[in-house]
Amino acid sequence: AGLKDVLPVGSSVSCSALCFGRHVMAQYGKPEYWEERYTRDPDPFDWYQRWAGLKDVLQEFIQPNFSILNVGCGNSKLSEEMYEEGYHEIENIDISQVCIQAMREKYNDKPGMNYQQMDCRELKYPDGTFNAVIDKGTIDSILCGEGSTHNAQKTFSEISRVLKPNGVYVAISHGAPSYRLTYLQRPEYGWSVKIQQVQKPMMGMTAALAPDDKDNVHYIYICTKGQGAEGEKKE
């Protein structure tokens, strides 16, 4: 689940603008909100970026033979587009059962592309399962919801747990480093954090800058577990 109903690709609305009022903020933490959302609007939708806008960065840190977890996948085409590029071991999870069932049916002809209903705060995978975890807008959604700090910390702890040594967590976010590094650099996660930027997609007049959005970029946080080199291949 993410900010797809209010933040399409090309939008530059800030989190402060998104989180307008307690009612809207609370909705992001409720599974029933996403069930209703995906039931009402099942069409594929990406927020922030498509694979084409991310691949130059992601291919540097995520190899095609990696075991990958996509958290909060929604009905994005990201995993499909990665699969077409040779990434054939992708686990996709989302809080919405409606969404997951639809995606299972859509991609049941793609071996290695799996979909499971799951809460990213309580992952059902053993320790050290994945070489890479991808998050496109999910942590931003969590940080706009109730109990944001606690839920973000639980999510990051679980992501760190399921990563292999030298595994990489890649978060695509609108949140600037001055806001996100406070969460990502906590010592218990054991992450070394690098930051890259990609230009926001331009879609006509929808990409007009928000007042606090000076750079018109999305941030990519590359969080490597442990002290080893990024991009260690799967054994």
C-alpha atoms as an extended CHARMM CRD file, in Angstrom:
* protein
*
       235  EXT
         1         1  ALA       CA              0.0000000000        0.0000000000        0.0000000000  PROA      1               0.0000000000
         2         2  GLY       CA              1.2170000000        3.5160000000       -0.6530000000  PROA      2               0.0000000000
         3         3  LEU       CA              0.1680000000        7.0450000000       -1.4770000000  PROA      3               0.0000000000
         4         4  LYS       CA             -1.2150000000        6.1340000000       -4.8940000000  PROA      4               0.0000000000
         5         5  ASP       CA             -4.6150000000        7.7200000000       -4.5020000000  PROA      5               0.0000000000
         6         6  VAL       CA             -3.1430000000       11.1510000000       -3.8960000000  PROA      6               0.0000000000
         7         7  LEU       CA              0.4070000000       11.0300000000       -5.2950000000  PROA      7               0.0000000000
         8         8  PRO       CA              0.6210000000        9.8340000000       -8.9070000000  PROA      8               0.0000000000
         9         9  VAL       CA              3.8550000000        9.6190000000      -10.8760000000  PROA      9               0.0000000000
        10        10  GLY       CA              4.9790000000       13.1720000000      -11.5780000000  PROA      10              0.0000000000
        11        11  SER       CA              3.3760000000       14.7100000000       -8.5300000000  PROA      11              0.0000000000
        12        12  SER       CA              5.5420000000       16.7700000000       -6.2300000000  PROA      12              0.0000000000
        13        13  VAL       CA              3.2180000000       17.1000000000       -3.2640000000  PROA      13              0.0000000000
        14        14  SER       CA              5.0680000000       16.9700000000        0.0440000000  PROA      14              0.0000000000
        15        15  CYS       CA              4.2410000000       14.6680000000        2.9430000000  PROA      15              0.0000000000
        16        16  SER       CA              3.1380000000       17.6560000000        4.9910000000  PROA      16              0.0000000000
        17        17  ALA       CA              0.6220000000       18.4670000000        2.2800000000  PROA      17              0.0000000000
        18        18  LEU       CA             -0.4820000000       14.8540000000        2.0600000000  PROA      18              0.0000000000
        19        19  CYS       CA             -1.0540000000       14.4000000000        5.7510000000  PROA      19              0.0000000000
        20        20  PHE       CA             -3.8750000000       16.8720000000        6.0040000000  PROA      20              0.0000000000
        21        21  GLY       CA             -5.8790000000       16.0940000000        9.0970000000  PROA      21              0.0000000000
        22        22  ARG       CA             -6.0470000000       13.1510000000       11.4270000000  PROA      22              0.0000000000
        23        23  HSD       CA             -8.7290000000       11.3490000000        9.4420000000  PROA      23              0.0000000000
        24        24  VAL       CA             -6.6070000000       11.0280000000        6.3090000000  PROA      24              0.0000000000
        25        25  MET       CA             -3.4900000000       10.2030000000        8.2980000000  PROA      25              0.0000000000
        26        26  ALA       CA             -5.2750000000        7.4340000000       10.1550000000  PROA      26              0.0000000000
        27        27  GLN       CA             -6.5210000000        5.8370000000        6.9470000000  PROA      27              0.0000000000
        28        28  TYR       CA             -3.0420000000        4.7860000000        5.8140000000  PROA      28              0.0000000000
        29        29  GLY       CA             -2.6280000000        2.5040000000        8.8020000000  PROA      29              0.0000000000
        30        30  LYS       CA             -5.8900000000        0.6270000000        8.2190000000  PROA      30              0.0000000000
        31        31  PRO       CA             -5.9330000000       -2.5280000000        6.0680000000  PROA      31              0.0000000000
        32        32  GLU       CA             -9.6090000000       -1.9690000000        5.2830000000  PROA      32              0.0000000000
        33        33  TYR       CA             -8.7370000000        1.3340000000        3.6120000000  PROA      33              0.0000000000
        34        34  TRP       CA             -6.5020000000       -0.4560000000        1.1260000000  PROA      34              0.0000000000
        35        35  GLU       CA             -8.9960000000       -3.2670000000        0.6120000000  PROA      35              0.0000000000
        36        36  GLU       CA            -11.6050000000       -0.7020000000       -0.3940000000  PROA      36              0.0000000000
        37        37  ARG       CA             -9.1060000000        1.1950000000       -2.5090000000  PROA      37              0.0000000000
        38        38  TYR       CA             -7.9840000000       -1.8050000000       -4.5620000000  PROA      38              0.0000000000
        39        39  THR       CA            -11.5280000000       -3.0910000000       -4.8960000000  PROA      39              0.0000000000
        40        40  ARG       CA            -12.6840000000        0.2630000000       -6.2350000000  PROA      40              0.0000000000
        41        41  ASP       CA             -9.6660000000        0.9000000000       -8.4660000000  PROA      41              0.0000000000
        42        42  PRO       CA             -7.9280000000       -2.3130000000       -9.5840000000  PROA      42              0.0000000000
        43        43  ASP       CA             -6.0330000000       -0.7810000000      -12.5070000000  PROA      43              0.0000000000
        44        44  PRO       CA             -2.2060000000       -0.8390000000      -12.3150000000  PROA      44              0.0000000000
        45        45  PHE       CA             -0.7600000000        2.3060000000      -10.8120000000  PROA      45              0.0000000000
        46        46  ASP       CA              2.7600000000        3.4090000000       -9.9520000000  PROA      46              0.0000000000
        47        47  TRP       CA              3.6620000000        6.3040000000       -7.7130000000  PROA      47              0.0000000000
        48        48  TYR       CA              6.8900000000        8.3160000000       -7.7150000000  PROA      48              0.0000000000
        49        49  GLN       CA              8.7600000000        6.4190000000      -10.4380000000  PROA      49              0.0000000000
        50        50  ARG       CA              8.5250000000        3.5910000000      -12.9470000000  PROA      50              0.0000000000
        51        51  TRP       CA             11.3580000000        1.1060000000      -13.4090000000  PROA      51              0.0000000000
        52        52  ALA       CA             12.7360000000        3.1710000000      -16.3160000000  PROA      52              0.0000000000
        53        53  GLY       CA             13.4240000000        6.0520000000      -13.9530000000  PROA      53              0.0000000000
        54        54  LEU       CA             15.0740000000        3.8520000000      -11.3210000000  PROA      54              0.0000000000
        55        55  LYS       CA             16.9760000000        1.1840000000      -13.2350000000  PROA      55              0.0000000000
        56        56  ASP       CA             20.2580000000        3.0620000000      -13.6230000000  PROA      56              0.0000000000
        57        57  VAL       CA             20.5570000000        3.3100000000       -9.8450000000  PROA      57              0.0000000000
        58        58  LEU       CA             18.9870000000       -0.0010000000       -8.8450000000  PROA      58              0.0000000000
        59        59  GLN       CA             21.0300000000       -2.0970000000      -11.2750000000  PROA      59              0.0000000000
        60        60  GLU       CA             24.1800000000       -0.8630000000       -9.5570000000  PROA      60              0.0000000000
        61        61  PHE       CA             23.1170000000       -2.4250000000       -6.2590000000  PROA      61              0.0000000000
        62        62  ILE       CA             20.6600000000       -5.1970000000       -7.1750000000  PROA      62              0.0000000000
        63        63  GLN       CA             21.8260000000       -8.0250000000       -9.4160000000  PROA      63              0.0000000000
        64        64  PRO       CA             19.4330000000      -10.1490000000      -11.5170000000  PROA      64              0.0000000000
        65        65  ASN       CA             20.3080000000      -13.2920000000       -9.5180000000  PROA      65              0.0000000000
        66        66  PHE       CA             19.3420000000      -11.6780000000       -6.2170000000  PROA      66              0.0000000000
        67        67  SER       CA             16.4620000000      -12.8610000000       -4.0800000000  PROA      67              0.0000000000
        68        68  ILE       CA             14.2850000000       -9.7450000000       -3.8130000000  PROA      68              0.0000000000
        69        69  LEU       CA             11.4380000000       -8.6530000000       -1.5430000000  PROA      69              0.0000000000
        70        70  ASN       CA              9.1510000000       -5.8380000000       -2.7180000000  PROA      70              0.0000000000
        71        71  VAL       CA              7.3380000000       -4.4460000000        0.3380000000  PROA      71              0.0000000000
        72        72  GLY       CA              4.0050000000       -2.6790000000       -0.1400000000  PROA      72              0.0000000000
        73        73  CYS       CA              3.9290000000       -3.7020000000       -3.7850000000  PROA      73              0.0000000000
        74        74  GLY       CA              0.3490000000       -2.5910000000       -4.4260000000  PROA      74              0.0000000000
        75        75  ASN       CA             -0.6410000000       -3.0900000000       -8.0660000000  PROA      75              0.0000000000
        76        76  SER       CA              2.4850000000       -1.3800000000       -9.3590000000  PROA      76              0.0000000000
        77        77  LYS       CA              4.1570000000       -2.6180000000      -12.5380000000  PROA      77              0.0000000000
        78        78  LEU       CA              7.6250000000       -2.3260000000      -10.9760000000  PROA      78              0.0000000000
        79        79  SER       CA              8.1190000000       -6.0510000000      -10.3750000000  PROA      79              0.0000000000
        80        80  GLU       CA              6.7420000000       -6.8990000000      -13.8270000000  PROA      80              0.0000000000
        81        81  GLU       CA              9.1880000000       -4.5170000000      -15.4510000000  PROA      81              0.0000000000
        82        82  MET       CA             12.0690000000       -5.8820000000      -13.3570000000  PROA      82              0.0000000000
        83        83  TYR       CA             11.0480000000       -9.4280000000      -14.2990000000  PROA      83              0.0000000000
        84        84  GLU       CA             11.2800000000       -8.4650000000      -17.9580000000  PROA      84              0.0000000000
        85        85  GLU       CA             14.8430000000       -7.2570000000      -17.2630000000  PROA      85              0.0000000000
        86        86  GLY       CA             15.8670000000      -10.6610000000      -15.8990000000  PROA      86              0.0000000000
        87        87  TYR       CA             14.9920000000      -10.4080000000      -12.1840000000  PROA      87              0.0000000000
        88        88  HSD       CA             13.1720000000      -13.7200000000      -11.7210000000  PROA      88              0.0000000000
        89        89  GLU       CA             13.1340000000      -14.1790000000       -7.9500000000  PROA      89              0.0000000000
        90        90  ILE       CA             10.7980000000      -11.5240000000       -6.5480000000  PROA      90              0.0000000000
        91        91  GLU       CA              8.5630000000      -11.8810000000       -3.5090000000  PROA      91              0.0000000000
        92        92  ASN       CA              5.8700000000       -9.1940000000       -3.4110000000  PROA      92              0.0000000000
        93        93  ILE       CA              3.8640000000       -8.3840000000       -0.2970000000  PROA      93              0.0000000000
        94        94  ASP       CA              1.0550000000       -5.9880000000        0.5050000000  PROA      94              0.0000000000
        95        95  ILE       CA             -1.4050000000       -5.5200000000        3.3650000000  PROA      95              0.0000000000
        96        96  SER       CA             -4.3630000000       -5.8210000000        0.9800000000  PROA      96              0.0000000000
        97        97  GLN       CA             -5.6680000000       -9.3270000000        0.2590000000  PROA      97              0.0000000000
        98        98  VAL       CA             -7.7890000000       -7.9860000000       -2.6210000000  PROA      98              0.0000000000
        99        99  CYS       CA             -4.7040000000       -6.5420000000       -4.2700000000  PROA      99              0.0000000000
       100       100  ILE       CA             -2.5840000000       -9.6480000000       -3.7040000000  PROA      100             0.0000000000
       101       101  GLN       CA             -5.2150000000      -12.0010000000       -5.1200000000  PROA      101             0.0000000000
       102       102  ALA       CA             -5.5330000000       -9.8940000000       -8.2560000000  PROA      102             0.0000000000
       103       103  MET       CA             -1.7650000000       -9.7670000000       -8.7240000000  PROA      103             0.0000000000
       104       104  ARG       CA             -1.4070000000      -13.5320000000       -8.1990000000  PROA      104             0.0000000000
       105       105  GLU       CA             -3.9150000000      -14.1550000000      -10.9590000000  PROA      105             0.0000000000
       106       106  LYS       CA             -2.2810000000      -11.6230000000      -13.2570000000  PROA      106             0.0000000000
       107       107  TYR       CA              1.2330000000      -13.0350000000      -12.9170000000  PROA      107             0.0000000000
       108       108  ASN       CA              0.6070000000      -16.7350000000      -12.3600000000  PROA      108             0.0000000000
       109       109  ASP       CA              2.4900000000      -17.4880000000      -15.5970000000  PROA      109             0.0000000000
       110       110  LYS       CA              5.7480000000      -15.9980000000      -14.2680000000  PROA      110             0.0000000000
       111       111  PRO       CA              7.7970000000      -18.5160000000      -12.2210000000  PROA      111             0.0000000000
       112       112  GLY       CA              9.5600000000      -16.8980000000       -9.2960000000  PROA      112             0.0000000000
       113       113  MET       CA              7.1650000000      -13.9300000000       -9.1520000000  PROA      113             0.0000000000
       114       114  ASN       CA              5.1930000000      -14.5270000000       -5.9570000000  PROA      114             0.0000000000
       115       115  TYR       CA              2.5540000000      -12.4770000000       -4.1300000000  PROA      115             0.0000000000
       116       116  GLN       CA              1.5670000000      -12.8170000000       -0.4730000000  PROA      116             0.0000000000
       117       117  GLN       CA             -0.6540000000      -10.8090000000        1.8290000000  PROA      117             0.0000000000
       118       118  MET       CA              1.5770000000       -9.6750000000        4.6700000000  PROA      118             0.0000000000
       119       119  ASP       CA              2.1800000000       -6.8330000000        7.1090000000  PROA      119             0.0000000000
       120       120  CYS       CA              5.6610000000       -5.3580000000        6.6370000000  PROA      120             0.0000000000
       121       121  ARG       CA              5.8450000000       -4.8140000000       10.4010000000  PROA      121             0.0000000000
       122       122  GLU       CA              5.6800000000       -8.5950000000       10.9050000000  PROA      122             0.0000000000
       123       123  LEU       CA              7.3500000000      -10.3990000000        8.0220000000  PROA      123             0.0000000000
       124       124  LYS       CA              6.8110000000      -14.1580000000        7.8160000000  PROA      124             0.0000000000
       125       125  TYR       CA             10.2420000000      -14.9480000000        6.3920000000  PROA      125             0.0000000000
       126       126  PRO       CA             13.2550000000      -16.4850000000        8.1710000000  PROA      126             0.0000000000
       127       127  ASP       CA             16.2550000000      -14.3590000000        9.0770000000  PROA      127             0.0000000000
       128       128  GLY       CA             18.6290000000      -13.6610000000        6.2120000000  PROA      128             0.0000000000
       129       129  THR       CA             16.2440000000      -14.6150000000        3.3970000000  PROA      129             0.0000000000
       130       130  PHE       CA             16.7880000000      -11.8230000000        0.8650000000  PROA      130             0.0000000000
       131       131  ASN       CA             19.6730000000      -10.1450000000       -0.9170000000  PROA      131             0.0000000000
       132       132  ALA       CA             17.5780000000       -7.0230000000       -1.4790000000  PROA      132             0.0000000000
       133       133  VAL       CA             14.4110000000       -5.3530000000       -0.2290000000  PROA      133             0.0000000000
       134       134  ILE       CA             12.7310000000       -2.6770000000       -2.3600000000  PROA      134             0.0000000000
       135       135  ASP       CA             10.3400000000       -0.0860000000       -0.9600000000  PROA      135             0.0000000000
       136       136  LYS       CA              8.7440000000        2.4410000000       -3.3070000000  PROA      136             0.0000000000
       137       137  GLY       CA              6.6490000000        4.7960000000       -1.2070000000  PROA      137             0.0000000000
       138       138  THR       CA              5.6680000000        2.3270000000        1.5110000000  PROA      138             0.0000000000
       139       139  ILE       CA              7.6750000000        3.8450000000        4.3430000000  PROA      139             0.0000000000
       140       140  ASP       CA              6.4330000000        7.2820000000        3.2750000000  PROA      140             0.0000000000
       141       141  SER       CA              2.8880000000        6.0220000000        3.6640000000  PROA      141             0.0000000000
       142       142  ILE       CA              3.6760000000        4.5630000000        7.0800000000  PROA      142             0.0000000000
       143       143  LEU       CA              5.2060000000        7.8520000000        8.1930000000  PROA      143             0.0000000000
       144       144  CYS       CA              1.9700000000        9.6550000000        7.2710000000  PROA      144             0.0000000000
       145       145  GLY       CA             -0.1200000000        7.3370000000        9.4470000000  PROA      145             0.0000000000
       146       146  GLU       CA             -0.9160000000        7.0050000000       13.1180000000  PROA      146             0.0000000000
       147       147  GLY       CA              1.8710000000        5.5970000000       15.2710000000  PROA      147             0.0000000000
       148       148  SER       CA              4.2630000000        6.4850000000       12.4910000000  PROA      148             0.0000000000
       149       149  THR       CA              7.5780000000        6.3330000000       14.3710000000  PROA      149             0.0000000000
       150       150  HSD       CA              6.7820000000        3.0440000000       16.0990000000  PROA      150             0.0000000000
       151       151  ASN       CA              5.4890000000        1.4400000000       12.9030000000  PROA      151             0.0000000000
       152       152  ALA       CA              8.4610000000        2.6460000000       10.8760000000  PROA      152             0.0000000000
       153       153  GLN       CA             10.8910000000        1.2380000000       13.4340000000  PROA      153             0.0000000000
       154       154  LYS       CA              9.1070000000       -2.1330000000       13.4150000000  PROA      154             0.0000000000
       155       155  THR       CA              9.2190000000       -2.1790000000        9.6200000000  PROA      155             0.0000000000
       156       156  PHE       CA             12.9150000000       -1.3180000000        9.4570000000  PROA      156             0.0000000000
       157       157  SER       CA             13.7430000000       -3.9150000000       12.1210000000  PROA      157             0.0000000000
       158       158  GLU       CA             11.9320000000       -6.5920000000       10.1460000000  PROA      158             0.0000000000
       159       159  ILE       CA             13.5770000000       -5.5690000000        6.8850000000  PROA      159             0.0000000000
       160       160  SER       CA             17.0190000000       -5.6960000000        8.5000000000  PROA      160             0.0000000000
       161       161  ARG       CA             16.2300000000       -9.1050000000        9.9640000000  PROA      161             0.0000000000
       162       162  VAL       CA             15.2580000000      -10.7230000000        6.6540000000  PROA      162             0.0000000000
       163       163  LEU       CA             18.2330000000       -9.2790000000        4.7660000000  PROA      163             0.0000000000
       164       164  LYS       CA             21.3010000000      -11.4270000000        4.2560000000  PROA      164             0.0000000000
       165       165  PRO       CA             24.6700000000      -10.0850000000        5.4510000000  PROA      165             0.0000000000
       166       166  ASN       CA             25.6680000000       -7.3590000000        2.9730000000  PROA      166             0.0000000000
       167       167  GLY       CA             22.0810000000       -7.3250000000        1.7250000000  PROA      167             0.0000000000
       168       168  VAL       CA             20.6430000000       -4.0160000000        0.5920000000  PROA      168             0.0000000000
       169       169  TYR       CA             17.4200000000       -2.1900000000        1.4490000000  PROA      169             0.0000000000
       170       170  VAL       CA             16.5030000000        0.3670000000       -1.2140000000  PROA      170             0.0000000000
       171       171  ALA       CA             13.8540000000        2.9410000000       -0.3210000000  PROA      171             0.0000000000
       172       172  ILE       CA             12.5010000000        5.3120000000       -2.9660000000  PROA      172             0.0000000000
       173       173  SER       CA             11.0940000000        8.3090000000       -1.1230000000  PROA      173             0.0000000000
       174       174  HSD       CA             10.0420000000       11.9290000000       -1.4200000000  PROA      174             0.0000000000
       175       175  GLY       CA             11.4630000000       12.4910000000        2.0720000000  PROA      175             0.0000000000
       176       176  ALA       CA             14.6730000000       14.5180000000        2.2040000000  PROA      176             0.0000000000
       177       177  PRO       CA             17.7150000000       13.1710000000        4.0800000000  PROA      177             0.0000000000
       178       178  SER       CA             17.1840000000       15.6340000000        6.9170000000  PROA      178             0.0000000000
       179       179  TYR       CA             13.9600000000       13.7200000000        7.6800000000  PROA      179             0.0000000000
       180       180  ARG       CA             14.7160000000       10.1440000000        6.6180000000  PROA      180             0.0000000000
       181       181  LEU       CA             18.2250000000        9.5990000000        7.9670000000  PROA      181             0.0000000000
       182       182  THR       CA             16.9510000000        9.9990000000       11.5140000000  PROA      182             0.0000000000
       183       183  TYR       CA             15.0640000000        6.7430000000       10.9810000000  PROA      183             0.0000000000
       184       184  LEU       CA             17.4740000000        4.8760000000        8.7280000000  PROA      184             0.0000000000
       185       185  GLN       CA             20.7100000000        5.3910000000       10.6620000000  PROA      185             0.0000000000
       186       186  ARG       CA             19.6450000000        3.8210000000       13.9280000000  PROA      186             0.0000000000
       187       187  PRO       CA             22.4720000000        1.4870000000       15.0140000000  PROA      187             0.0000000000
       188       188  GLU       CA             20.2380000000       -1.5210000000       15.6620000000  PROA      188             0.0000000000
       189       189  TYR       CA             19.5570000000       -1.8990000000       11.9210000000  PROA      189             0.0000000000
       190       190  GLY       CA             23.2580000000       -2.1620000000       11.0970000000  PROA      190             0.0000000000
       191       191  TRP       CA             22.9370000000       -0.2080000000        7.8570000000  PROA      191             0.0000000000
       192       192  SER       CA             25.4690000000        1.8700000000        5.9860000000  PROA      192             0.0000000000
       193       193  VAL       CA             23.3870000000        4.4440000000        4.1020000000  PROA      193             0.0000000000
       194       194  LYS       CA             24.1090000000        6.0190000000        0.7320000000  PROA      194             0.0000000000
       195       195  ILE       CA             21.8280000000        8.5150000000       -0.9830000000  PROA      195             0.0000000000
       196       196  GLN       CA             21.1750000000        9.0900000000       -4.6610000000  PROA      196             0.0000000000
       197       197  GLN       CA             18.6340000000       11.2540000000       -6.4300000000  PROA      197             0.0000000000
       198       198  VAL       CA             16.4970000000       10.8530000000       -9.5280000000  PROA      198             0.0000000000
       199       199  GLN       CA             14.5440000000       13.5300000000      -11.2980000000  PROA      199             0.0000000000
       200       200  LYS       CA             10.8110000000       13.4360000000      -10.7780000000  PROA      200             0.0000000000
       201       201  PRO       CA              8.8690000000       12.4990000000      -13.9210000000  PROA      201             0.0000000000
       202       202  MET       CA              7.3350000000       15.4580000000      -15.6720000000  PROA      202             0.0000000000
       203       203  MET       CA              3.6450000000       15.1350000000      -16.5130000000  PROA      203             0.0000000000
       204       204  GLY       CA              2.4360000000       18.4120000000      -17.9130000000  PROA      204             0.0000000000
       205       205  MET       CA              1.5750000000       20.9100000000      -15.2080000000  PROA      205             0.0000000000
       206       206  THR       CA              1.2760000000       18.3120000000      -12.4470000000  PROA      206             0.0000000000
       207       207  ALA       CA              4.9880000000       18.5530000000      -11.6660000000  PROA      207             0.0000000000
       208       208  ALA       CA              4.8370000000       22.1310000000      -10.4030000000  PROA      208             0.0000000000
       209       209  LEU       CA              7.0450000000       22.4400000000       -7.3710000000  PROA      209             0.0000000000
       210       210  ALA       CA              5.6420000000       22.4920000000       -3.8870000000  PROA      210             0.0000000000
       211       211  PRO       CA              6.9760000000       25.3700000000       -1.7570000000  PROA      211             0.0000000000
       212       212  ASP       CA              9.2360000000       23.0700000000        0.2860000000  PROA      212             0.0000000000
       213       213  ASP       CA             10.2840000000       20.9220000000       -2.6890000000  PROA      213             0.0000000000
       214       214  LYS       CA             13.2290000000       22.8360000000       -4.0960000000  PROA      214             0.0000000000
       215       215  ASP       CA             15.0400000000       20.1250000000       -6.0320000000  PROA      215             0.0000000000
       216       216  ASN       CA             12.1730000000       18.3490000000       -7.7700000000  PROA      216             0.0000000000
       217       217  VAL       CA             13.8100000000       14.9940000000       -7.0930000000  PROA      217             0.0000000000
       218       218  HSD       CA             13.0430000000       11.6840000000       -5.4500000000  PROA      218             0.0000000000
       219       219  TYR       CA             15.5880000000       10.2890000000       -3.0390000000  PROA      219             0.0000000000
       220       220  ILE       CA             16.9000000000        6.7450000000       -3.2230000000  PROA      220             0.0000000000
       221       221  TYR       CA             18.2820000000        5.4800000000        0.0820000000  PROA      221             0.0000000000
       222       222  ILE       CA             20.6210000000        2.5170000000       -0.3380000000  PROA      222             0.0000000000
       223       223  CYS       CA             21.0190000000        0.8550000000        3.0410000000  PROA      223             0.0000000000
       224       224  THR       CA             23.6180000000       -1.9200000000        3.1180000000  PROA      224             0.0000000000
       225       225  LYS       CA             23.5390000000       -4.3630000000        6.0070000000  PROA      225             0.0000000000
       226       226  GLY       CA             26.8680000000       -4.7760000000        7.7710000000  PROA      226             0.0000000000
       227       227  GLN       CA             30.3280000000       -3.6690000000        6.7370000000  PROA      227             0.0000000000
       228       228  GLY       CA             30.7290000000       -5.6820000000        3.5200000000  PROA      228             0.0000000000
       229       229  ALA       CA             30.5890000000       -4.2850000000        0.0180000000  PROA      229             0.0000000000
       230       230  GLU       CA             27.2550000000       -3.4900000000       -1.5550000000  PROA      230             0.0000000000
       231       231  GLY       CA             25.9020000000       -5.8450000000       -4.1330000000  PROA      231             0.0000000000
       232       232  GLU       CA             27.3110000000       -9.1400000000       -2.8520000000  PROA      232             0.0000000000
       233       233  LYS       CA             25.8520000000      -11.8670000000       -5.0130000000  PROA      233             0.0000000000
       234       234  LYS       CA             23.6530000000      -14.5990000000       -3.7150000000  PROA      234             0.0000000000
       235       235  GLU       CA             25.4890000000      -17.7880000000       -2.8830000000  PROA      235             0.0000000000
